[in-house]
XYZ file of C-alpha atoms in Angstrom:
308
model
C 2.851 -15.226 9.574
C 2.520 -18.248 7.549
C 5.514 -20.315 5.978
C 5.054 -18.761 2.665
C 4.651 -15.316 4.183
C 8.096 -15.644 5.613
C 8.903 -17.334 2.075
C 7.485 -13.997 0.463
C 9.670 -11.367 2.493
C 11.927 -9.459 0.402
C 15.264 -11.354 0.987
C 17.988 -8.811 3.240
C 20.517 -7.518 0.972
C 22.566 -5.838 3.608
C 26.428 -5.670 2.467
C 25.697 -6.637 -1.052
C 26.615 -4.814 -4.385
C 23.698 -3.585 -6.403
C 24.940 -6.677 -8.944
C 24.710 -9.196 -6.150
C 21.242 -7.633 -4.784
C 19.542 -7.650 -8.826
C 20.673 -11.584 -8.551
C 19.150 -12.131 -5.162
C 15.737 -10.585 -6.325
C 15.550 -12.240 -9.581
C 16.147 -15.815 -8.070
C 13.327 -14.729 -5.212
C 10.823 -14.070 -7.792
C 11.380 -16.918 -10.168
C 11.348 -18.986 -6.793
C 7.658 -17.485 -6.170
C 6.467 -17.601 -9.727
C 7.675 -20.943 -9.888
C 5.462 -21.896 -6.878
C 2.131 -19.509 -8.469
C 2.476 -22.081 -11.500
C 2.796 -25.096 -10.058
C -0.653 -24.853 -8.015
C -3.965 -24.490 -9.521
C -5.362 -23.524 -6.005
C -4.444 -20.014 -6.176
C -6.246 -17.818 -8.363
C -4.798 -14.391 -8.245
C -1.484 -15.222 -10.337
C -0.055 -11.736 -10.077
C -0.078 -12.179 -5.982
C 3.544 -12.500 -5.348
C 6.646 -10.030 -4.722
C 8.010 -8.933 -7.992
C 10.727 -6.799 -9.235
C 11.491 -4.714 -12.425
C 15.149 -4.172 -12.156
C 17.734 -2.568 -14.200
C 21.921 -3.067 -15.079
C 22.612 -0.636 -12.645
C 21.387 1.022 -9.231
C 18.749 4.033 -10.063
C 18.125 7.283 -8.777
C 14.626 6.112 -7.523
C 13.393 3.266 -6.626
C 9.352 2.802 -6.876
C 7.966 1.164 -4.122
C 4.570 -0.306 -4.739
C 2.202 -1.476 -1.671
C -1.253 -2.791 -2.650
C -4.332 -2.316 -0.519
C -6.114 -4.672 1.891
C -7.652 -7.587 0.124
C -5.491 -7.044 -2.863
C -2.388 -7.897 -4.547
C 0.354 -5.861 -6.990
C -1.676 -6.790 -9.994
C -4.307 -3.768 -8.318
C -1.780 -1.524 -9.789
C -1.284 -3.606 -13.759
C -2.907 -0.135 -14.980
C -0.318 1.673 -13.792
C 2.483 -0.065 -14.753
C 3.078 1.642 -18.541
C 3.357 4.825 -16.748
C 5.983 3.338 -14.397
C 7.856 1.915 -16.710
C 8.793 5.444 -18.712
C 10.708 6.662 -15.680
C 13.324 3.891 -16.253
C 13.705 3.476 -12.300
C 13.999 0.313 -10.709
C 10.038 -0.678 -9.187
C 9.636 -3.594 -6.680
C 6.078 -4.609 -6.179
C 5.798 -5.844 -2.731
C 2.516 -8.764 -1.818
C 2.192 -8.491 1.530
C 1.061 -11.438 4.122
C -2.299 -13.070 3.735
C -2.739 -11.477 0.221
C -2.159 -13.450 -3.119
C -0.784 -16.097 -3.451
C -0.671 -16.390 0.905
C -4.454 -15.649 0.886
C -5.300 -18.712 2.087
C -3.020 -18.050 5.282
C -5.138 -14.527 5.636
C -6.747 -15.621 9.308
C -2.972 -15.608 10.297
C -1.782 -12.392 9.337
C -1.910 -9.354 11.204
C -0.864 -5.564 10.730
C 2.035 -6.199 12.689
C 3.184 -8.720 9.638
C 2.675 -6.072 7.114
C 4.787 -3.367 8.577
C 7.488 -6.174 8.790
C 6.965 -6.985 4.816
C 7.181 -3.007 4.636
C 10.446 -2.146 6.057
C 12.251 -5.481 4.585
C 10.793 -4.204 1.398
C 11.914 -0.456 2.531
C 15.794 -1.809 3.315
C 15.809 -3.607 0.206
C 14.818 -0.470 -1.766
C 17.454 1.316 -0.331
C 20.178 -0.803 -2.445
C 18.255 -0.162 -5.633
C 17.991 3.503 -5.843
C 18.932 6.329 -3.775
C 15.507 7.512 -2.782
C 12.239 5.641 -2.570
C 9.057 6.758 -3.917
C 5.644 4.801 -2.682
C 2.667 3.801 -5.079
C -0.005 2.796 -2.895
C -3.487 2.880 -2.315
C -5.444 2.271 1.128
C -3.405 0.238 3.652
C -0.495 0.330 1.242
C -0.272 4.172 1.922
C -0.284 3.564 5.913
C 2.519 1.377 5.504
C 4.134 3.982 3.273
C 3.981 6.984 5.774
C 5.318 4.569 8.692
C 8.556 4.116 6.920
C 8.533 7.667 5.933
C 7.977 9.136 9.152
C 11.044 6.307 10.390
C 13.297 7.139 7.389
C 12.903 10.669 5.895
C 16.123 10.924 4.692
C 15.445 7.968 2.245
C 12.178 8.763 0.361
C 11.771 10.912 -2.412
C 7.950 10.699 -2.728
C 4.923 9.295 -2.100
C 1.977 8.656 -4.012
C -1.075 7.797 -1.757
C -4.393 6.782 -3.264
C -7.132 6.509 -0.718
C -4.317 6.429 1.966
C -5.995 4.245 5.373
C -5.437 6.669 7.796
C -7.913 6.131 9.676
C -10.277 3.455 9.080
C -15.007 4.397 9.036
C -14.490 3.942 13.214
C -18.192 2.320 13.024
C -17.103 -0.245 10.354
C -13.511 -0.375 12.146
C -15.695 -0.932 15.184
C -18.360 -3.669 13.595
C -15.250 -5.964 12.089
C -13.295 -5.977 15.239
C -15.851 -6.737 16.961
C -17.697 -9.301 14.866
C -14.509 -11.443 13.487
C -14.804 -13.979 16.306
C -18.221 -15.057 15.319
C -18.479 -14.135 11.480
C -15.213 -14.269 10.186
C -15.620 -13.650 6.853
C -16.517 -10.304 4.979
C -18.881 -11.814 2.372
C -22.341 -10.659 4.374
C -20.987 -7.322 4.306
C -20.035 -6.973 0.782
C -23.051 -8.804 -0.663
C -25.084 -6.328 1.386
C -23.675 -3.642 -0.184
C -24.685 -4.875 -4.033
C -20.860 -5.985 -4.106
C -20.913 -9.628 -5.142
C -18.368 -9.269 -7.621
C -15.875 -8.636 -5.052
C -17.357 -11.797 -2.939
C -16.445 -13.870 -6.308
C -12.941 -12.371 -6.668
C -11.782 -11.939 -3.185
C -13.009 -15.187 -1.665
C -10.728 -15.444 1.776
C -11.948 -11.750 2.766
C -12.280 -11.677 6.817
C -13.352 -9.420 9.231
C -10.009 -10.032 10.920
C -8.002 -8.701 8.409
C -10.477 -5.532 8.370
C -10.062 -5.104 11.869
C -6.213 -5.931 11.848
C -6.059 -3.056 8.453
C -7.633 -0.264 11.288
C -4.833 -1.113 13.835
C -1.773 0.239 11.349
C -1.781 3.967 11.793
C -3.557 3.917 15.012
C -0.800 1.318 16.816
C 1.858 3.458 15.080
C 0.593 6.980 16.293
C 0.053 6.006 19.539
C 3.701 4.756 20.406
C 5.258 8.068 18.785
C 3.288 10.416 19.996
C 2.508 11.475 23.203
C -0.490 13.453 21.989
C -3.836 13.072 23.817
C -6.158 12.749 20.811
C -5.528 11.058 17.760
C -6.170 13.975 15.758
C -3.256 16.041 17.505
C -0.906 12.808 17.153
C -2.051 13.418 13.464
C -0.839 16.808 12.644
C 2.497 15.906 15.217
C 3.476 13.750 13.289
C 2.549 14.722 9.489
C 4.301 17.948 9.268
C 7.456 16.330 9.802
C 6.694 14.928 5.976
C 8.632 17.364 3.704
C 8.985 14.642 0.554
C 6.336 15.626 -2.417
C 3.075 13.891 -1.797
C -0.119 13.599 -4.257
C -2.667 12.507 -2.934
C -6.259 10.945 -4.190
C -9.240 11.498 -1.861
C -12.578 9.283 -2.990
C -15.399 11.524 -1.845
C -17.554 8.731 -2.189
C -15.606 6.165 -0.282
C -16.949 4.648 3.060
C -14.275 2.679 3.718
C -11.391 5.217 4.939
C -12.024 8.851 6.547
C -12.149 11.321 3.937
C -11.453 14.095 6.743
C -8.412 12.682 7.460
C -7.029 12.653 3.857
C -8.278 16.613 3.750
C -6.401 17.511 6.705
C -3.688 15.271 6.261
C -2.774 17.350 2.866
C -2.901 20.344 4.740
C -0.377 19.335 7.380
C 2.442 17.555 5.882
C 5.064 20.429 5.266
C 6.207 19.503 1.581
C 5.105 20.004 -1.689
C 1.510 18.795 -2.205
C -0.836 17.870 -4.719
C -4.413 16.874 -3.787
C -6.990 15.525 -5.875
C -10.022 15.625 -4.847
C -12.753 13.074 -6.927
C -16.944 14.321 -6.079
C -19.190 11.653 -5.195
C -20.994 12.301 -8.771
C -17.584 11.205 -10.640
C -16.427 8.860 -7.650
C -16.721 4.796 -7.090
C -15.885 2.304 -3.623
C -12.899 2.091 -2.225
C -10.307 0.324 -3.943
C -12.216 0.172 -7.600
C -9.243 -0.528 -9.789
C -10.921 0.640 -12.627
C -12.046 4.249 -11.104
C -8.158 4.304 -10.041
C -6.770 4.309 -13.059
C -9.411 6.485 -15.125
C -8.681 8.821 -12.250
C -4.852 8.958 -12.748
C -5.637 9.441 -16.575
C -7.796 12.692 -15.447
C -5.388 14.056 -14.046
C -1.817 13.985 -15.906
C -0.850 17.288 -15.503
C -0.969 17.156 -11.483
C 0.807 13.768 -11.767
C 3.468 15.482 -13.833
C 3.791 18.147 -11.673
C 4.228 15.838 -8.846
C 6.909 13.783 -10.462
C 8.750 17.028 -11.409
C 9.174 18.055 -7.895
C 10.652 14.695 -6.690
C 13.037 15.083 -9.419
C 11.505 12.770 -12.312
């Protein structure tokens, strides 16, 4: 993890009133924004850890977790809707992304889940149950602390959740990052050069590091044989509300997984389901938010049942 990495962590707020913890955030962002404006070198200026706080602790307390490759702005469509629950939101950058992207060959998925649960701990002093926004690795990290903490989250909200990764293009970066490090082949053979202008520090080692989150994870708490049976162990012990968003066109994370993983977890659940004819690739932020526009009444619903 790079200096500004460890710079980036949500600071610990253990023993501290909820007045003392709002003054603690506040001063860590304006100590990251102050760095985003006084370098011209990084160009994603909504890359840092940010929070949205209010005068006093909330009921909830959104958690939002971007995807690989991304930063919090991924979710800037989303904020409106966000902000009319009048719940405290902390929008958490995560190591190698943003304004650290140029420290991604350093981070690894064991960094992330360490962002996650400082982010997690910190939550837990600004409202009395969490509720993840996420989308892709974001969502891994999400079900991780839920599976740890059940007690503390109040829902989760998983777009394109990463749980498990194509295993031939999980096999093809892991393999290749040695010798081709960076992602730009891939993603310029695919017609996406856009995404080769935008995300310019893309590696294979950070798409190889993204597989390794929910696989590490189910195979130290499980003792199942196959993955899929450390799967279902270990999602039906989810009872929090879930909606979840399953891109039937994506090639990035296994859309099997996402249809059996709704099936299993043992709470309330709403699945949405997007056909190939209506769907885009993984992690279009666009297609996310026209999706979540589709499909109010299920997001309603969802929210109602966590207690929104």
């Amino acid at each position: 993890m790079s200096p500004l990495a460890m710079d980036m962590l949500v600071p610990d707020l253990q023993n501290k009133s909820y007045s003392e913890a709002k003054q603690v955030l506040e001063a860590h962002e304006e100590s990251l924004a102050a760095r985003v404006r006084a370098t011209d070198r990084v160009p994603m200026r909504t890359g840092y850890t940010r929070y949205q706080l209010k005068e006093t602790k909330t009921p909830f307390v959104f958690v939002v977790i971007h995807g690989l490759y991304r930063n919090p702005g991924q979710f800037r469509h989303l904020y409106p809707m966000l902000e009319t629950f009048q719940q405290n939101i902390l929008f958490l950058n995560l190591p190698g992304h943003g304004m650290d992207m140029m420290a991604a060959g350093h981070a690894n998925h064991q960094d992330w889940v360490r962002s996650m649960r400082r982010a997690a701990a910190a939550a837990t002093h600004l409202g009395e149950k969490i509720i993840f926004i996420t989308q892709s690795t974001g969502g891994a990290l999400a079900l991780i602390h839920t599976l740890d903490h059940p007690e503390t989250v109040g829902g989760l909200f998983l777009i394109e959740p990463a749980l498990r990764v194509n295993p031939l293009l999980s096999t093809l970066v892991c393999l290749t990052h040695p010798v081709m490090p960076s992602l730009n082949w891939l993603y310029a053979l695919a017609g996406r050069d856009d995404d080769v202008d935008q995300l310019p520090y893309m590696g294979t080692r950070m798409g190889c590091e993204a597989s390794r989150v929910m696989k590490t994870y189910l195979h130290a708490h499980s003792r199942q044989r196959s993955r899929t049976a450390r799967e279902d162990e270990l999602f039906e012990r989810i009872q929090a509300p879930v909606i979840v968003f399953n891109n039937m066109a994506d090639q990035i994370v296994s859309r099997r997984a996402i249809q059996r993983f709704q099936r299993t977890v043992s709470g309330p659940t709403y699945y949405i389901e997007i056909p190939k004819a209506q769907a885009s690739y993984h992690a279009d932020e666009e297609f996310m938010f026209g999706v979540i526009q589709q499909h109010q009444a299920e997001i309603s619903a969802f929210f109602q049942s966590v207690g929104l």
